[in-house]
Tab-separated table of C-alpha atoms and ligand atoms in Angstrom:
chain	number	residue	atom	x	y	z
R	325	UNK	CA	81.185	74.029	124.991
R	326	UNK	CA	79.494	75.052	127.975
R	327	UNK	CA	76.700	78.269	127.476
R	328	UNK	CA	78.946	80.892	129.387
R	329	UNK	CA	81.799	79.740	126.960
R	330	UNK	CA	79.432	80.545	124.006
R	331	UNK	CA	78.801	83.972	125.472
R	332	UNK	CA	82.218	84.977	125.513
R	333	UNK	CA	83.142	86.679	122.159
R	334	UNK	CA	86.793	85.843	122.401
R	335	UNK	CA	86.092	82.642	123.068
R	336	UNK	CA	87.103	80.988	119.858
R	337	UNK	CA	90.747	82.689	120.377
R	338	UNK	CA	92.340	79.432	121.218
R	339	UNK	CA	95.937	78.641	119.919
R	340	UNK	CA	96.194	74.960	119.730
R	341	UNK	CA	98.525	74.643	116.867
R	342	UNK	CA	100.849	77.006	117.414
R	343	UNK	CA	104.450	75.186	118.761
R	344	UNK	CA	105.883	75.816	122.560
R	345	UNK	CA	107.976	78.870	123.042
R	346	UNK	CA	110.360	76.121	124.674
R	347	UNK	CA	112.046	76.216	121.160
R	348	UNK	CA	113.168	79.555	121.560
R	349	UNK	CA	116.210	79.822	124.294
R	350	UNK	CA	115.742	83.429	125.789
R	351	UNK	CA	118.807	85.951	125.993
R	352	UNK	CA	118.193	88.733	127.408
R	353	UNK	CA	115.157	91.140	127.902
R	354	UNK	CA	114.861	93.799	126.013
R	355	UNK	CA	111.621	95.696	126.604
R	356	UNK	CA	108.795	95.844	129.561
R	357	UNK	CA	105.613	97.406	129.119
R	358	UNK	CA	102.416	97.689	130.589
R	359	UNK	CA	101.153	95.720	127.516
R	360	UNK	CA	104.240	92.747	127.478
R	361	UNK	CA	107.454	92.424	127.591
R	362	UNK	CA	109.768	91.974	124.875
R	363	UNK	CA	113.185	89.225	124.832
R	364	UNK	CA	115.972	88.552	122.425
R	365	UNK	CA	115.949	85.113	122.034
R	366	UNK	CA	117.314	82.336	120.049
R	367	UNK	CA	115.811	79.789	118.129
R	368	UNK	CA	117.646	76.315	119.896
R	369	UNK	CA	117.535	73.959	116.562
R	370	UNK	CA	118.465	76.644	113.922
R	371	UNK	CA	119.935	79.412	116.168
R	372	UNK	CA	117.855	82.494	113.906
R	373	UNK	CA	117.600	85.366	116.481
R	374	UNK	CA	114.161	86.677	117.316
R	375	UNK	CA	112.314	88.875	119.471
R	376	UNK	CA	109.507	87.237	121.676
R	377	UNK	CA	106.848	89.589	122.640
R	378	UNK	CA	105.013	88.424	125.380
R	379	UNK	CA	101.116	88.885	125.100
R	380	UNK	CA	100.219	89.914	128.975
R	381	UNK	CA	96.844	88.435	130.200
R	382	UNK	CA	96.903	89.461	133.486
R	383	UNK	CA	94.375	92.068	133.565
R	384	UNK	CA	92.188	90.325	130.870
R	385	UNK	CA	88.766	88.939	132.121
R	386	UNK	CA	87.439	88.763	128.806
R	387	UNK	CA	90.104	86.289	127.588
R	388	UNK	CA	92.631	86.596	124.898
R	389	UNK	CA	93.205	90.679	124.869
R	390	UNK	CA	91.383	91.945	121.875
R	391	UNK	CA	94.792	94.493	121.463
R	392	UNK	CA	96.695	91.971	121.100
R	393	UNK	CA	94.418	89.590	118.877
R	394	UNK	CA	94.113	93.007	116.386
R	395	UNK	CA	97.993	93.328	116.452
R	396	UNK	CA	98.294	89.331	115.487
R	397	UNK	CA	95.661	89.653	112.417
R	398	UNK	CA	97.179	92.954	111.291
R	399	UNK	CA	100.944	91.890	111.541
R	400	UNK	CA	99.853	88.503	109.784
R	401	UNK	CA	98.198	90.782	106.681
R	402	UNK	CA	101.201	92.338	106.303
R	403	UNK	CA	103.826	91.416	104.425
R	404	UNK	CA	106.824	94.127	103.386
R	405	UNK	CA	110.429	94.806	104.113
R	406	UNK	CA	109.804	97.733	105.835
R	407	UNK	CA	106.984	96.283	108.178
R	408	UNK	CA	108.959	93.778	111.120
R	409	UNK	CA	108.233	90.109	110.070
R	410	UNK	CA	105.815	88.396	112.710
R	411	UNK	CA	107.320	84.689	112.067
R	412	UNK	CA	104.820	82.695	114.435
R	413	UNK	CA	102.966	82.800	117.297
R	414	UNK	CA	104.515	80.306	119.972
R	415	UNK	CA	102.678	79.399	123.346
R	416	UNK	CA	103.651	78.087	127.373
R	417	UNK	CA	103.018	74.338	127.592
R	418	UNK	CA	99.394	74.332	129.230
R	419	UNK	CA	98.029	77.541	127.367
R	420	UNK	CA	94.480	78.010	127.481
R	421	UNK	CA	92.337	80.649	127.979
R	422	UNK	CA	93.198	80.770	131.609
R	423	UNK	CA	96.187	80.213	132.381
R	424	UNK	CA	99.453	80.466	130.113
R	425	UNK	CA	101.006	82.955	127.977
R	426	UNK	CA	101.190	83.539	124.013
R	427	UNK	CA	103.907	84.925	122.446
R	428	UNK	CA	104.616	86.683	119.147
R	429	UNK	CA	107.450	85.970	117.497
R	430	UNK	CA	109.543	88.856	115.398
R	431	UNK	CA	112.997	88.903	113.386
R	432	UNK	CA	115.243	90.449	115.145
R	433	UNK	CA	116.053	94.372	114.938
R	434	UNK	CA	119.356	95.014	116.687
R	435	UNK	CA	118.093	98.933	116.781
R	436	UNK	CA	115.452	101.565	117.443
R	437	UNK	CA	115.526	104.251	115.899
R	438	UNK	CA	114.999	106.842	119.476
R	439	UNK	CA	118.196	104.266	120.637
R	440	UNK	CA	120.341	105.648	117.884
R	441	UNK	CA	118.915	109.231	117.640
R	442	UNK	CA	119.528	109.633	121.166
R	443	UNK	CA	123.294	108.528	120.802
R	444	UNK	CA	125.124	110.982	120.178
R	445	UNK	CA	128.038	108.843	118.802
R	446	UNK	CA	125.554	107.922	115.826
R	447	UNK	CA	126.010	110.474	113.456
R	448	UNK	CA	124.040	110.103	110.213
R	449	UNK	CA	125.085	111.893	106.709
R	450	UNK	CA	121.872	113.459	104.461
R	451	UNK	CA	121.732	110.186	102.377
R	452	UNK	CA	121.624	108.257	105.264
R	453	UNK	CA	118.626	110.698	106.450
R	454	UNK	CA	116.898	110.486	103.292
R	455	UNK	CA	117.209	106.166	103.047
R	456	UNK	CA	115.608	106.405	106.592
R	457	UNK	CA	112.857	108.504	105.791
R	458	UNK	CA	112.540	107.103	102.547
R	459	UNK	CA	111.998	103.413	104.027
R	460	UNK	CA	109.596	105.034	106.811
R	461	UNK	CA	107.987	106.583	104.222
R	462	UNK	CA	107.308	103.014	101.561
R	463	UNK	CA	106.229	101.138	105.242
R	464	UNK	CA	103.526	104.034	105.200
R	465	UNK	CA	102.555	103.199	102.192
R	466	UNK	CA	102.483	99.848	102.099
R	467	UNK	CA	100.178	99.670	105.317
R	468	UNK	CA	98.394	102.648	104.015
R	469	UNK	CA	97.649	100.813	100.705
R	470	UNK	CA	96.444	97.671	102.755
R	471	UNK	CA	93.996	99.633	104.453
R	472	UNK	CA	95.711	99.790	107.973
R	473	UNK	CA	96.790	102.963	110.066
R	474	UNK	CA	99.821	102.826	112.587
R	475	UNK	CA	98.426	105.092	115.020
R	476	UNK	CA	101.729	104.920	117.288
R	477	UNK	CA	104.416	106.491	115.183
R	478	UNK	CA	107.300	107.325	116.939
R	479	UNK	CA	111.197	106.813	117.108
R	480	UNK	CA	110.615	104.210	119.635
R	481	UNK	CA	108.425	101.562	117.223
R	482	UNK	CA	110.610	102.116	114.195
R	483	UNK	CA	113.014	99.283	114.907
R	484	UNK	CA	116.274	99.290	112.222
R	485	UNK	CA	118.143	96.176	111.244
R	486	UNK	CA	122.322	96.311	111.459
R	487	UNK	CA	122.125	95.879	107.986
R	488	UNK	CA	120.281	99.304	107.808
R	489	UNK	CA	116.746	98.322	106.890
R	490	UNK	CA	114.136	99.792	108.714
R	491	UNK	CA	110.742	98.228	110.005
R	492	UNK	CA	107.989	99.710	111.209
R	493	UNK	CA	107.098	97.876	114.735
R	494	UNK	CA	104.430	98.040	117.277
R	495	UNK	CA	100.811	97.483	115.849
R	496	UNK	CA	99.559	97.135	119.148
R	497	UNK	CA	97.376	100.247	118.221
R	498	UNK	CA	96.931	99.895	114.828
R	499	UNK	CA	94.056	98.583	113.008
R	500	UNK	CA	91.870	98.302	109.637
R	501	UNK	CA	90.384	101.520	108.424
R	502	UNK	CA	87.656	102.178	105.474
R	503	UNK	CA	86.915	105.469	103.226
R	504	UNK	CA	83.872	106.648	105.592
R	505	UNK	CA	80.706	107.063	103.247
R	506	UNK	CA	79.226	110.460	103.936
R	507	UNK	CA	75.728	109.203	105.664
R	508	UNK	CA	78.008	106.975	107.883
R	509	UNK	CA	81.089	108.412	109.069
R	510	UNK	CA	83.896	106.388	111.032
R	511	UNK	CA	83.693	106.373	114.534
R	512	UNK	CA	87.612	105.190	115.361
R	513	UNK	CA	88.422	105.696	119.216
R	514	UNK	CA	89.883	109.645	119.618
R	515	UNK	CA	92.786	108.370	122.183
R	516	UNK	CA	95.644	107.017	119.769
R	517	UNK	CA	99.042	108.191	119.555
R	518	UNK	CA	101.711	109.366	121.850
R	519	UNK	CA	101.073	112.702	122.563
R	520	UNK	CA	103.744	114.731	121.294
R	521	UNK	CA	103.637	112.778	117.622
R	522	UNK	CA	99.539	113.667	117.775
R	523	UNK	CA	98.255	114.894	114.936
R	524	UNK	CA	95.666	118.464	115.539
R	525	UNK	CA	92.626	116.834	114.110
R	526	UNK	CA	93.027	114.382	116.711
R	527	UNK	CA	93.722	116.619	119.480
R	528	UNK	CA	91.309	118.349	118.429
R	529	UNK	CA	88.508	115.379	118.703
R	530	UNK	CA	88.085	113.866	115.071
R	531	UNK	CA	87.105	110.639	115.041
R	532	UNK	CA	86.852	110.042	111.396
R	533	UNK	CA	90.657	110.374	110.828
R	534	UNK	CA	92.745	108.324	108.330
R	535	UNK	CA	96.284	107.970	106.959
R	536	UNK	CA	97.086	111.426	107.409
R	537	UNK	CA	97.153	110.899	111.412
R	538	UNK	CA	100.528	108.718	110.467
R	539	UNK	CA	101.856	111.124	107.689
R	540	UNK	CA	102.041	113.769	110.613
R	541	UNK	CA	103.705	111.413	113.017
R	542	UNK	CA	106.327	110.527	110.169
R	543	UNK	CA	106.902	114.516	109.322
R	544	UNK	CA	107.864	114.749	113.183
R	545	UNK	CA	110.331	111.580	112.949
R	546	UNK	CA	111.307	113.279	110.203
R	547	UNK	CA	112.711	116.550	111.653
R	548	UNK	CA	114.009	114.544	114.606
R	549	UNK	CA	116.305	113.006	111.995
R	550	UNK	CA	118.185	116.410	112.985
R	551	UNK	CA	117.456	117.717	116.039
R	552	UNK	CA	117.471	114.446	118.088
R	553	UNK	CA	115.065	115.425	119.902
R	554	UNK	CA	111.276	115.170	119.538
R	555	UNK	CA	110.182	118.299	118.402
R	556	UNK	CA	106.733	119.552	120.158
R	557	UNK	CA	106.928	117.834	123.576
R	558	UNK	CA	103.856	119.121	125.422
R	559	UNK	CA	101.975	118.087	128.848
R	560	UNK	CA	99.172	117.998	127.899
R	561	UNK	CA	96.534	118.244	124.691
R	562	UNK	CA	95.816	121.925	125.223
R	563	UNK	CA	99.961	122.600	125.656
R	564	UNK	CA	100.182	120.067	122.521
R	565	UNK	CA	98.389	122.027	120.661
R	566	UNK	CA	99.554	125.777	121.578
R	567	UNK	CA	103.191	123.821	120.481
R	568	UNK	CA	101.408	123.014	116.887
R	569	UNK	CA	99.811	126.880	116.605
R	570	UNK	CA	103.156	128.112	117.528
R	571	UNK	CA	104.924	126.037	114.985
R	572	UNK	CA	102.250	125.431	112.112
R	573	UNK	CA	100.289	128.692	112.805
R	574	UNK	CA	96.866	129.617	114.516
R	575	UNK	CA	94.102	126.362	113.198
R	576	UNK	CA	91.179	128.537	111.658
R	577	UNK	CA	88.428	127.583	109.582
R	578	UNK	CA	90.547	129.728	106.465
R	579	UNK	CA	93.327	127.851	106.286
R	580	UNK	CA	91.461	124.642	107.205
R	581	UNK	CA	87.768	124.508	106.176
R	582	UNK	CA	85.403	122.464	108.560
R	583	UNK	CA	87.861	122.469	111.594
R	584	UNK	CA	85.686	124.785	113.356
R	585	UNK	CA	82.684	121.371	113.879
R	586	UNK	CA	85.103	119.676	115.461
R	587	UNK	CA	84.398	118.925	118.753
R	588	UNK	CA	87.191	120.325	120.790
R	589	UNK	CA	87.708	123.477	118.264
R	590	UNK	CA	85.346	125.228	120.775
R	591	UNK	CA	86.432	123.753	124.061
R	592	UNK	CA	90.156	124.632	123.726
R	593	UNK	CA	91.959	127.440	123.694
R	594	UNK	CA	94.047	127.946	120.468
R	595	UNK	CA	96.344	130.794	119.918
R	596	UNK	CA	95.344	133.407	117.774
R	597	UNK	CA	97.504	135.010	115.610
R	598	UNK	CA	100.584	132.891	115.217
R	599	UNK	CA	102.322	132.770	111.263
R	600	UNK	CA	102.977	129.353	110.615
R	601	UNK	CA	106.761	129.402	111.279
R	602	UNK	CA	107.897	125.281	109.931
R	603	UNK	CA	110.805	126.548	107.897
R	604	UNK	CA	111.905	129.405	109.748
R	605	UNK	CA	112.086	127.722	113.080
R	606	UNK	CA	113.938	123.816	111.733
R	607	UNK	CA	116.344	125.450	109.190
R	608	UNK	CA	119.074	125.960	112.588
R	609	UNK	CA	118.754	122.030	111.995
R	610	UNK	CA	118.059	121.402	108.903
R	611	UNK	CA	120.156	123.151	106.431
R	612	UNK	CA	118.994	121.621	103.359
R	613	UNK	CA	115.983	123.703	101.701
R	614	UNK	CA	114.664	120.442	100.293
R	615	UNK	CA	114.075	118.869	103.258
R	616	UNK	CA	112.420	121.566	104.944
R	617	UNK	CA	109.962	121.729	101.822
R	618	UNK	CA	108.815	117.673	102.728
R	619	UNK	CA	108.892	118.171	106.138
R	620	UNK	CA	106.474	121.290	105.550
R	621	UNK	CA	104.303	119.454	103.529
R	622	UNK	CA	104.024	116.830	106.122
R	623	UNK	CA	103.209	119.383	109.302
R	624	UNK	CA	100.388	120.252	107.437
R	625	UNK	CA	97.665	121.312	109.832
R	626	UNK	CA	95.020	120.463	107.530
R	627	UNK	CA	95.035	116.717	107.262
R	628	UNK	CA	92.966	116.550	103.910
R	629	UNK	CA	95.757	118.498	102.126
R	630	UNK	CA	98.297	116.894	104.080
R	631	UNK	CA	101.044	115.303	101.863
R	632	UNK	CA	100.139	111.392	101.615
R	633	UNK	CA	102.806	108.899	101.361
R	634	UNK	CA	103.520	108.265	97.219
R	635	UNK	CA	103.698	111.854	96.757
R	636	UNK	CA	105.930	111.967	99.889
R	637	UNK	CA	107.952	109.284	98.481
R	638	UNK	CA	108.278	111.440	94.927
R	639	UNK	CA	109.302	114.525	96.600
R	640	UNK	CA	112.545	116.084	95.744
R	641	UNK	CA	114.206	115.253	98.346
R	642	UNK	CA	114.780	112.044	97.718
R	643	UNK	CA	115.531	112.571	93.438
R	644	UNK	CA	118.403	115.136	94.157
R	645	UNK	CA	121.717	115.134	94.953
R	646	UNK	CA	122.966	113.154	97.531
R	647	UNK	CA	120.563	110.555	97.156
R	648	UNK	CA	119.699	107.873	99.858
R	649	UNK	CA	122.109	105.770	100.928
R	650	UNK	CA	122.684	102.604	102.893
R	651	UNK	CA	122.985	102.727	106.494
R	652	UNK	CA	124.731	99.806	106.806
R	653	UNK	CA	128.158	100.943	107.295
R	654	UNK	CA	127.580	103.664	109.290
R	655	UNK	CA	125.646	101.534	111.615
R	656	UNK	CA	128.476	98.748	111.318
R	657	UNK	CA	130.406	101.568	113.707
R	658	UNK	CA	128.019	100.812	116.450
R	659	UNK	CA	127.813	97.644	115.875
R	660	UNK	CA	126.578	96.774	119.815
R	661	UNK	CA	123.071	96.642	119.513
R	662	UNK	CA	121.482	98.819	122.142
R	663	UNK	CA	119.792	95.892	123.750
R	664	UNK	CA	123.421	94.205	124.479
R	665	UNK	CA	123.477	97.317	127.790
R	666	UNK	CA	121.694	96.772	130.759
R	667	UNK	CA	121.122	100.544	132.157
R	668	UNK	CA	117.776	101.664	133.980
R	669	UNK	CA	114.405	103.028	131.535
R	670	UNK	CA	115.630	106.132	129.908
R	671	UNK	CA	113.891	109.329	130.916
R	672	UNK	CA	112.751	110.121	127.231
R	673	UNK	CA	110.509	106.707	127.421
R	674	UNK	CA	109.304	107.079	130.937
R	675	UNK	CA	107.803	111.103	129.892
R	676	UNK	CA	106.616	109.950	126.562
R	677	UNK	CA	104.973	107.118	128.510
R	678	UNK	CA	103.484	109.822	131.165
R	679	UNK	CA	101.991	111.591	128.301
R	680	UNK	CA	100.896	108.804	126.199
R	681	UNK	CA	97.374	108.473	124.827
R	682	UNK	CA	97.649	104.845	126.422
R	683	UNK	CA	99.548	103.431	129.468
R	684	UNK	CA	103.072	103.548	129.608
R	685	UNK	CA	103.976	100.681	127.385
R	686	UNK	CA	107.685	99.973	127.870
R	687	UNK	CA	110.756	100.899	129.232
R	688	UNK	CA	113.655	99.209	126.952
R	689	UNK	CA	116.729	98.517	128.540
R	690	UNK	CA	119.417	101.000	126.697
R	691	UNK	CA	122.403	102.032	127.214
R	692	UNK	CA	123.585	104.352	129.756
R	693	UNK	CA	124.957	106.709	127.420
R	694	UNK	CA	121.012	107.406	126.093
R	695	UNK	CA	120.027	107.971	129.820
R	696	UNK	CA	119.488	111.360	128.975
R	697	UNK	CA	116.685	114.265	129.542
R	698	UNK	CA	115.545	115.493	126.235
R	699	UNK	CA	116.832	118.604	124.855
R	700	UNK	CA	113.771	121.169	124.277
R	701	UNK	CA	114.251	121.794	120.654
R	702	UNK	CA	112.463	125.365	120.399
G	864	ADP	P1	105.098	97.956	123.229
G	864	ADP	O1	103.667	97.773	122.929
G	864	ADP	O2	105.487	97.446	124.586
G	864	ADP	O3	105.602	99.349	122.940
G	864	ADP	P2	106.777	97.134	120.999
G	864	ADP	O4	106.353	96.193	119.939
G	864	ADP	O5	106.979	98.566	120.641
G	864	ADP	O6	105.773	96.954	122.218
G	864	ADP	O7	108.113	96.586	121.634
G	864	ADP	C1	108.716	97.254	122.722
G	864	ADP	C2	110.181	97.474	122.417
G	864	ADP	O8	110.832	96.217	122.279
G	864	ADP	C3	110.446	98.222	121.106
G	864	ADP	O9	110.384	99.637	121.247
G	864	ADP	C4	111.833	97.733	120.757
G	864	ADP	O10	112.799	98.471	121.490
G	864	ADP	C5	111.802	96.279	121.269
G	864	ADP	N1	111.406	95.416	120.142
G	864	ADP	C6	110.169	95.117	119.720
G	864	ADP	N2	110.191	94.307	118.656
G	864	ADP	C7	111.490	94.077	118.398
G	864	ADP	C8	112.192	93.329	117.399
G	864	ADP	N3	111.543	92.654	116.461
G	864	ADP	N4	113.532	93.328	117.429
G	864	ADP	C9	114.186	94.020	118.390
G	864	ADP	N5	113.594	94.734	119.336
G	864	ADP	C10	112.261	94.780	119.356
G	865	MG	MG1	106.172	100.413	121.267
């Protein structure tokens, strides 16, 4: 190994064993991204369906993209029905370092769940609500339990199966966290999660955030279940956070203690004021009193009192009357995967992107029928 090798920390990221993509036969592509792009493809020998996921290197002078190397050990820790199955890693004939591509290798999902909440032919019942949440919900806490936040919840990553099982996808953000100890507190980068799922503590600058940053994102998913359209969709942090005030109430140190040391509390302007108005302004959506309690509980502002997935998951809402059901015949009625259209990025993706805490990341190819311009819910 020469001595500049040695110097370079990603060095040791070599795949060597890993077969040739070559044994895959690709079908179509399904996603682009700024971080890789995403193909159905079939598996030549045994013809199982999979999703490759190109790792891009393009931009990478440091070698194998620590992102992506994260995403690989994290999706490999894993191991639950509700988290998408990473099968293997595959690579281009002459991969190394420099030249070549890796790719990773999922079961297939034929759905997302933005596709199907932004078709408006997919209607789904309040069991069918409640199995969706419910399985969002047990992903939670299965990654939660295993130490690892999502940091990118949204519609777009939670990919559903046609036989109505739900996975949570995308762990290109995602990574290990630890209970801080008081004389050292967690430093984790501030500039996770798309914007208008963003959590206030992280708007608002805190760096030692935990489980709770994906609990919010899930209580937003949640009340899209109805109204189909994200629910806060603001430019920017400071309009992000008005939306919040206006929905969850003013943030003050009363009705969450310590907020005031973080370090934006002082540098943005939040609304003064405001009742916290949850309830009140989702029951035109969501008629059921039960589900408005949960999704409540999860729009907490305060993150440390915050519902947290098992008491999510023991919630009323999914004990009483109609209880979750399978999705599978309902989604049987649209049974052309959204990937089988090819139709220009929908505008939803391409704003969500804009305002993303990263790069715009992809652009799926969905039907035209989802081409649409969000409604503004409020
Ligand atoms: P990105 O980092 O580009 O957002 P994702 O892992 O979210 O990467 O994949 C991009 C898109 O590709 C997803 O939103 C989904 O539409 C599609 N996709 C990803 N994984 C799968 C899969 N296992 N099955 C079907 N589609 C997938
Ligand atoms: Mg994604």
């Amino acid at each position: 190994m020469t001595s500049s090798a040695l110097n370079n920390k990603y060095d040791s990221v070599e795949f060597p064993f890993c077969d040739e993509v070559t044994k895959y036969e690709k079908l179509t592509k399904i996603g682009q991204g700024t971080f890789g792009e995403v193909f159905k493809a079939r598996h030549k020998r045994n013809r199982r369906v999979v999703a490759l996921k190109k790792v891009l290197m393009e931009n990478e002078k440091e070698g194998f993209p620590i992102t992506a190397l994260r995403e690989i050990k994290i999706l490999q820790l894993l191991r639950h029905e509700n988290v998408v199955h990473l099968i293997e890693i595959c690579r281009t004939k002459a991969y190394n370092r420099f030249k070549g591509s890796i790719f990773l290798v999922f079961e297939f999902c034929e759905h997302d769940l933005a596709g199907l909440l932004s078709n408006a032919n997919v209607k789904f019942s309040l069991g069918e609500i409640k199995e969706v949440v419910k399985q969002l919900l047990n992903g939670l806490y299965y990654i939660h339990s295993n130490k690892i936040l999502h940091r990118d919840m949204k519609a777009a990553n939670i990919l559903i199966t046609k036989e109505g099982k739900l996975k949570l996808a995308d762990f290109g953000l995602a990574r290990a966290f630890s209970h801080a100890k008081p004389s050292q507190p967690n430093r984790y980068t501030n500039r996770v999660v798309t914007l208008w799922y963003r959590p206030p503590e992280l708007l608002l600058g805190e760096r030692n955030y935990g489980p709770p940053i994906d609990m919010w994102g899930a209580g937003c998913i949640m009340a899209e279940m109805w109204t189909r359209s994200p629910i806060m969709q603001g430019n920017t942090e400071q309009h992000q956070l008005t939306l919040i005030s206006h929905l969850c109430g003013s943030i003050s140190p009363e009705i969450w203690s310590g907020v005031d040391k973080l370090e934006f509390f002082s540098k943005l302007e939040l609304p003064k004021g405001h009742k916290r108005k949850v309830k009140e302004r989702l029951k035109a959506y969501v008629k059921d009193q039960i589900a408005l309690d949960l999704i409540d509980k999860l729009l907490w502002l305060d993150p440390s009192n915050r519902i947290n997935s098992d008491d999510a998951l023991n919630h009323d809402f999914f004990w009483l009357d109609p209880l979750p059901c399978s999705l599978q015949k309902m989604l049987s009625l649209h049974t052309q995967s959204m990937f089988e259209f090819l139709a220009p990025p929908r505008r939803r993706i391409q704003q969500q992107a804009q305002h993303s805490a990263v790069p715009p990341r992809r652009s799926a190819n969905l039907p035209q029928s989802h081409d649409q311009t969000f409604d503004r819910v409020f």
